Structures are given as structure tokens and as C-alpha cells.
Coordinates of C-alpha atoms in Angstrom, one line a residue:
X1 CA 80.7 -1.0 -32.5
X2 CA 77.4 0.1 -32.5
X3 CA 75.3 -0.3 -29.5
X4 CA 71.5 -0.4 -29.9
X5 CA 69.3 1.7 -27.6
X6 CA 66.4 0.0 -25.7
X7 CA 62.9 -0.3 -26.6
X8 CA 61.2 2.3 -24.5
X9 CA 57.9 1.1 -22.4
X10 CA 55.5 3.1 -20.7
X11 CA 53.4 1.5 -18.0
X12 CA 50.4 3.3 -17.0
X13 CA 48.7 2.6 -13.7
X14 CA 45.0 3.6 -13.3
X15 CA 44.6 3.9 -9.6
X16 CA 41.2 4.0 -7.2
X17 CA 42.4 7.7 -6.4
X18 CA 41.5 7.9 -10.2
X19 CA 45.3 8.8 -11.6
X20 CA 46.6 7.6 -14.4
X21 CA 50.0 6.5 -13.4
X22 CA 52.8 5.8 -15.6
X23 CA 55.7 3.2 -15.5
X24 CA 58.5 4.8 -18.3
X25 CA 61.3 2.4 -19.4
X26 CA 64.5 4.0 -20.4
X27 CA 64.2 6.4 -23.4
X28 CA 67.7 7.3 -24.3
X29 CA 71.1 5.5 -23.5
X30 CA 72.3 7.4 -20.3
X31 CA 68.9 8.4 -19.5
X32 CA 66.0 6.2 -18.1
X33 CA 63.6 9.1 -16.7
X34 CA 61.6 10.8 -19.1
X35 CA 59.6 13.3 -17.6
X36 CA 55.6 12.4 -18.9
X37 CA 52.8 14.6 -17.9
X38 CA 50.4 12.2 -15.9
X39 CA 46.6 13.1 -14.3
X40 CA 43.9 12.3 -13.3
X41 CA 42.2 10.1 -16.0
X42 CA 38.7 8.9 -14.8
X43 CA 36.1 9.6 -12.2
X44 CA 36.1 6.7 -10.4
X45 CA 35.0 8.5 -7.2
X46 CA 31.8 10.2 -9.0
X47 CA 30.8 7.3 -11.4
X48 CA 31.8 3.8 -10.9
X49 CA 32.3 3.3 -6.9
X50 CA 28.7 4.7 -6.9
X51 CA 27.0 2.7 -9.2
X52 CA 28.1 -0.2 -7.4
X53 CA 26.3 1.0 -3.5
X54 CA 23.6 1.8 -5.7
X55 CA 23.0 -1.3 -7.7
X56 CA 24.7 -4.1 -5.6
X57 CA 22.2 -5.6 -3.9
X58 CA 19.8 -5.5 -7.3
X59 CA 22.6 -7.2 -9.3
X60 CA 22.8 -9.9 -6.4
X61 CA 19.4 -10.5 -6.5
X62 CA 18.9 -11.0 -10.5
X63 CA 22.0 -13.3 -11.2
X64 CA 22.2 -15.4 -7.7
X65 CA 21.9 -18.5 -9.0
X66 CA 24.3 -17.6 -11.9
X67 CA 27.2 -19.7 -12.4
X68 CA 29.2 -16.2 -12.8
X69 CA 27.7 -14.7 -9.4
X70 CA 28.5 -17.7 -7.5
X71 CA 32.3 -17.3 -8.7
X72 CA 32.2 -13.8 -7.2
X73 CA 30.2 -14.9 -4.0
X74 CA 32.6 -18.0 -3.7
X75 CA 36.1 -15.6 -4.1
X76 CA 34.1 -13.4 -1.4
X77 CA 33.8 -16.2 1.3
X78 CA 37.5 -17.4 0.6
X79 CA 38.8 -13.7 1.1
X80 CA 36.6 -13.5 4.3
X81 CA 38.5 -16.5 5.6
X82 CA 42.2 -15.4 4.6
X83 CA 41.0 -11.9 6.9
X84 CA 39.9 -14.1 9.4
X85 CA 43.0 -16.3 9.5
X86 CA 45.2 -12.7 9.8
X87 CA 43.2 -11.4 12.5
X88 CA 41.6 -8.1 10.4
X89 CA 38.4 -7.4 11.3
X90 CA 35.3 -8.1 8.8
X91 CA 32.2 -7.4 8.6
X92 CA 30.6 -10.9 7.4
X93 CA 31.9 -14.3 9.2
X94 CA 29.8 -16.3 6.1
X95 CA 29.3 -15.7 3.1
X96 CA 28.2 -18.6 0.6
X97 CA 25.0 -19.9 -1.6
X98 CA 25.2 -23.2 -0.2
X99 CA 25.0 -23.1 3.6
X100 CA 21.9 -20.0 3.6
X101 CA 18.5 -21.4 3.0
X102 CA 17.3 -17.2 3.4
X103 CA 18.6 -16.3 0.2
X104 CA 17.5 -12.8 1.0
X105 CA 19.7 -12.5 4.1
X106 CA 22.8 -14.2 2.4
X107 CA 22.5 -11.6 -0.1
X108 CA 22.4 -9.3 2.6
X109 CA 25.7 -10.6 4.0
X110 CA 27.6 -10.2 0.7
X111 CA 25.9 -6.5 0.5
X112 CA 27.7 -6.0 4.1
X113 CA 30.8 -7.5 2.9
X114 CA 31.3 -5.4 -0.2
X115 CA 30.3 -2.1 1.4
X116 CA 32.7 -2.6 4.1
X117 CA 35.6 -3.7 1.6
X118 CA 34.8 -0.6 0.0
X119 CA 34.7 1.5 3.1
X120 CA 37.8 0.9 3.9
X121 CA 39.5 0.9 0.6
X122 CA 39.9 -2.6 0.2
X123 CA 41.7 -3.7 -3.3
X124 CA 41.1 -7.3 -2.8
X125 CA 40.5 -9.8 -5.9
X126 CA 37.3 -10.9 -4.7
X127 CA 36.0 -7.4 -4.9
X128 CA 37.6 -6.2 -7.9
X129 CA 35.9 -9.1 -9.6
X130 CA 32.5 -8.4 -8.4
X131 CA 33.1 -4.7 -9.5
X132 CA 34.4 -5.3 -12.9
X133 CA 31.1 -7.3 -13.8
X134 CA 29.1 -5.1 -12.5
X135 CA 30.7 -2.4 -14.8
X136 CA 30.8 -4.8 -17.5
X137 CA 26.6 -4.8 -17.3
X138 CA 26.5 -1.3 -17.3
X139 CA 28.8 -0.2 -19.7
X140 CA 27.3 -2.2 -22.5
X141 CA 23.9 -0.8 -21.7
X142 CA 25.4 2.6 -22.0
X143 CA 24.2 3.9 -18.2
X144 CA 27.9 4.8 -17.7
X145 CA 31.0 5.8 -19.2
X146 CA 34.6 6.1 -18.9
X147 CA 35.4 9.5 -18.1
X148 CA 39.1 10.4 -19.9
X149 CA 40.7 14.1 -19.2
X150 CA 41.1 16.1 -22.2
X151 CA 44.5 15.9 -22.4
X152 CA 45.1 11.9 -21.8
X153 CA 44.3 10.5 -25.1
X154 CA 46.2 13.0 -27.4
X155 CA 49.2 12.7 -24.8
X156 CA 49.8 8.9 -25.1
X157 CA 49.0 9.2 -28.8
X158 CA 52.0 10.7 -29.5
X159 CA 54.0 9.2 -27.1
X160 CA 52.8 5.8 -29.2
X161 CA 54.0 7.6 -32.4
X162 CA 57.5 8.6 -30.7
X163 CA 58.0 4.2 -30.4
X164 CA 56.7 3.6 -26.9
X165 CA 54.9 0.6 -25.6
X166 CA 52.0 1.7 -22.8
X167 CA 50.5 -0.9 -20.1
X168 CA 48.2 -0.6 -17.4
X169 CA 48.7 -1.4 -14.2
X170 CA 45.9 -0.8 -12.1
X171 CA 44.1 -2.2 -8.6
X172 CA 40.8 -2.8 -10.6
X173 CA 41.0 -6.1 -12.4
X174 CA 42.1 -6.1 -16.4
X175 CA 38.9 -6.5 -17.4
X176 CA 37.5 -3.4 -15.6
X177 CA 40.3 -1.6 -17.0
X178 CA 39.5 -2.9 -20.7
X179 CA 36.0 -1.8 -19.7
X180 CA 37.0 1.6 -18.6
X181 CA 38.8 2.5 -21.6
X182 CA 36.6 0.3 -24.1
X183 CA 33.2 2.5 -23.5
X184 CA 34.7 5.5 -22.6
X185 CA 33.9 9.1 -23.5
X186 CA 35.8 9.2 -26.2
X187 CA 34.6 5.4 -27.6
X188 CA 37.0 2.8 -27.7
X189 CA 40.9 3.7 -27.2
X190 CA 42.3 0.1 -25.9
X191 CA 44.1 0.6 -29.2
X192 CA 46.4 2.8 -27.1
X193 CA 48.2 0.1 -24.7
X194 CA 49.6 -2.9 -25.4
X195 CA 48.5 -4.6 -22.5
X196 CA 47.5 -4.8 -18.6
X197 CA 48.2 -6.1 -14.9
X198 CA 46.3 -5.8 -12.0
X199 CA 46.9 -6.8 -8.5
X200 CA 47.0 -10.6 -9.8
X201 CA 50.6 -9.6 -10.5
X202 CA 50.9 -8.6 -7.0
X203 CA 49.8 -5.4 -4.9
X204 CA 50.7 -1.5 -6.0
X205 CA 52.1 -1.0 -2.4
X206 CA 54.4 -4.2 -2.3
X207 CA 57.7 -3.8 -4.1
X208 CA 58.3 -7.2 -5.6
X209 CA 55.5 -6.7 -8.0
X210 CA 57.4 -3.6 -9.8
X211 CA 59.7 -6.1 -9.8
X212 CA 57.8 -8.9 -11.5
X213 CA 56.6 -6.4 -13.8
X214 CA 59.8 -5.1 -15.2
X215 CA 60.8 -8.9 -15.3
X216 CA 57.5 -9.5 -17.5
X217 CA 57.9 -6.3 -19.8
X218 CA 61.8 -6.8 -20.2
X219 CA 63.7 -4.4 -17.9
X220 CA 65.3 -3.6 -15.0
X221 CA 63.9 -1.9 -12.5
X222 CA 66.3 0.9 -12.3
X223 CA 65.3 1.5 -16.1
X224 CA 61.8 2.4 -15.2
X225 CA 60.3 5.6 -13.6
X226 CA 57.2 5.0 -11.7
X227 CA 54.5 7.9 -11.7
X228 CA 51.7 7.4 -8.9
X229 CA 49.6 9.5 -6.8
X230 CA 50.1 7.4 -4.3
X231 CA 53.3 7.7 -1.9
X232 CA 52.6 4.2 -0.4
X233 CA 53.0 3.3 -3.8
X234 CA 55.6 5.3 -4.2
X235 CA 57.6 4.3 -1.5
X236 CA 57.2 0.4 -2.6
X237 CA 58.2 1.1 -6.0
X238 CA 61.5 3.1 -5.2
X239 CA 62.2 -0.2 -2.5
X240 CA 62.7 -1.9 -5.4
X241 CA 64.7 0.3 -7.3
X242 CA 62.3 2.5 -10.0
X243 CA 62.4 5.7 -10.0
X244 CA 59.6 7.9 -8.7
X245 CA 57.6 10.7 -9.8
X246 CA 54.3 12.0 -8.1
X247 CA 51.2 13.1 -9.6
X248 CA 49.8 15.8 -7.9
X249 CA 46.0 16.5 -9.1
X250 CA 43.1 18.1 -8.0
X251 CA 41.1 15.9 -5.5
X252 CA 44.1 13.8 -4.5
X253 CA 44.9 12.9 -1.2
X254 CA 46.9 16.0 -0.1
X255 CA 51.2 15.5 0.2
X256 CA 53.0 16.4 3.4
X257 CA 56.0 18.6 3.7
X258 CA 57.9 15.7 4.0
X259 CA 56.8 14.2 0.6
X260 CA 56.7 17.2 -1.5
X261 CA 60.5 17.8 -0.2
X262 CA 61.0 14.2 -1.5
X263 CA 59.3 13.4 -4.6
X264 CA 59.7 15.0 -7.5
X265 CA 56.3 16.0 -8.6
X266 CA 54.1 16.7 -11.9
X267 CA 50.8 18.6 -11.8
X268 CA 50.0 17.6 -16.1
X269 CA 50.6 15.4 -18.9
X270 CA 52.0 18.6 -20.4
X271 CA 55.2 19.0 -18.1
X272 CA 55.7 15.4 -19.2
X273 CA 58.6 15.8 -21.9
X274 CA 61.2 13.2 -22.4
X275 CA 64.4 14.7 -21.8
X276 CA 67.9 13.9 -22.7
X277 CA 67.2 13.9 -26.6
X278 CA 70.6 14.3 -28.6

């Protein structure tokens, strides 16, 4: 009886801490790590997270009365009341079109809201939204590009031509990500993954969204080894049973003891060699 081996899956996650993270579903029969070199992918720190201080309040002010704008200013207020309802703090009590007659100052509010959101490393929907068109603007224009490391693209080229599938699974919404690697450096490589989730899926450091992830791509979540920079991440995806590498790059936030004695870690995509081949 011949048995048939599994479709192998990469899922790459693109971080804020600008790594790109990899899912891997199982390879080879009696195998489901293969070890994949993954870095840091794009400046997202240098680049993107400034443009958006820097133009915010500008963008506010030219699409306001935008039916798009008002989406994002209307997500904004709701997620201002969910942090209200659990007791975190925020920086803006109102935010909305409708109730401010000093459409200067309600601007002002949203400005507030988003720079505190991004202060304290906020991944909520509301802002990623905001974010992504924002970036969306500015990448068509050409005043910024994705930033890819050298040795990214080549990597996950020939792990496409070894049979893999590659996703992303990142914080920013999909359409950042599609903007990202759609105007990047190296022009347009979305031909390289075969699709995306983002936190609408569920957050990086809750566990049951590994889960719902191997349940959407086909797998188990024992059959998939999770690659982050992250050990909050980390820790959520081995709660639900994937297995764990950790990317180590410069500019990361730095491991303790503890964590280097407990993850296994990768430093490039180059130490990333599936293993296990007959």
C-alpha cells in the first residue's frame, strides 16, 4: 500500500518587529520541521511607521469627508469603546465625524488616538486599516517602497520550486501586506505566496488562531513549525501545539537566558534547510 506524503505549506508571518516569520507544514512523512532560514524582511521601523507620524494628520485632513476615511474614523471610535468597556486606558474618549462641529479638533482627536495606538504597540484592526491606506497612497506614488533583504526573495523561490505553498500571516492588514510586497524593491513578488491572514483571523499572541489557521490551510497543528521573532508569539503558538523556532536578527528585541535555553533559534534564511530528505 502506498501511502501519499502531505502537501508541504509554508506560512510566512511579517511581523511589526519587521521578521519574516514562517509557518512550515510537514515536509517528509516522519518529519514535520524543516529547518527554513527566516530574517528580517522589511523596514517597517525606518520606513512605514514613520511615514504615517509624518503624514497622518495631512491625510486626515484631505480625505475627511471621504466615504473611505470615515470607515477608518468609524472602526477608530468603535475600538475606543471596546478599550473603554475593558478598562485600558486611551487617549481619545470620542472620536467620530458626526458629533464634532470643529472638524480641526476632531481631526486632532483621531491624530491622538493613532499616535497613542502606535505608542504602545497597538495591533488593533481599526489602526491597521488606517495604516494600510495610508501606505496604499504612497506606494502608488512611489514615495516609499518595500524594503526585502537580499536573501528573502531567492530563498522562498526555491522553496516554491521544491512544491511548497507560502502564506502570510502578519499583524498589518492583507492589504498592507499585498502593498508591502507589491511595490517593493525588487517590483512586484506577490507571485511568491499563495495567500494571506492578518489579525482578522485572530491575534499572533492568542493560540486558537494557529489553530484556525492550520484548520484553513489543511493541517494539524502539530504538522506545522512556527518561526517568529516574537516569544509571545512563540509561546501562543506552541499552546496550541506548533512547533517553534526563533528568529534571531539584528535590531530585534533581545532573548533572555531563559529563551535562548528554550527555543531553538535561526540567525538566516541560509541555516533554513529542510531536513529528513531520504
Amino acid at each position: 500500500m502506498t501511502v501519499a506524503r502531505r502537501r508541504p505549506v509554508l506560512l510566512i508571518v511579517v511581523d511589526n518587529n519587521v521578521a519574516l516569520n514562517v509557518l512550515h507544514y510537514s515536509l517528509f512523512e516522519n518529519n514535520n520541521t524543516v529547518h527554513i532560514h527566516i530574517a528580517s524582511t522589511v523596514h517597517l521601523q525606518d520606513i512605514l511607521f514613520p511615514y504615517i507620524r509624518e503624514h497622518l494628520e495631512d491625510h486626515l485632513s484631505t480625505h475627511w469627508e471621504e466615504d473611505e476615511c470615515k470607515q477608518d474614523v468609524h472602526l477608530l471610535k468603535k475600538q475606543i469603546e471596546e478599550d473603554m468597556k475593558q478598562n485600558r486606558a486611551c487617549a481619545v474618549h470620542a472620536v467620530d465625524q458626526t458629533v464634532h462641529t470643529d472638524e480641526e479638533k476632531a481631526i486632532r482627536e483621531v491624530v491622538d488616538n493613532v499616535l497613542w495606538q502606535m505608542a504602545a504597540d497597538r495591533k488593533s484592526t481599526a489602526l491597521k486599516q488606517l495604516q494600510g491606506h495610508m501606505w496604499r497612497a504612497a506606494y502608488a506614488s512611489g514615495r516609499i517602497k518595500g524594503e526585502i533583504y537580499q536573501d528573502v526573495t531567492p530563498s522562498i523561490r526555491r522553496w516554491r520550486g521544491q512544491g511548497l505553498k507560502i502564506y502570510i500571516y502578519s499583524s498589518g492588514s492583507v492589504e498592507a501586506q499585498k502593498l508591502l510586497f507589491g511595490y517593493s524593491v525588487e517590483g512586484d513578488v506577490l507571485d511568491l505566496f499563495d495567500g494571506h491572514f492578518d489579525t482578522s483571523i485572530g491575534a499572533k499572541v492568542d493560540g486558537r488562531s494557529y489553530e484556525k489557521i492550520a484548520e484553513r490551510i489543511g493541517c494539524r497543528p502539530e504538522e506545522i513549525t512556527f518561526l517568529t521573532d516574537v516569544t509571545r508569539e512563540a509561546k501562543a503558538a506552541e499552546e496550541a501545539g506548533v512547533n517553534v523556532l526563533v528568529v534571531v536578527r539584528p535590531g530585534n528585541m533581545e532573548l533572555t537566558d531563559e529563551e535562548r535555553a528554550h527555543y531553538n533559534l535561526v540567525t538566516s534564511f541560509n541555516q533554513l534547510e529542510s531536513m529528513g530528505r531520504a
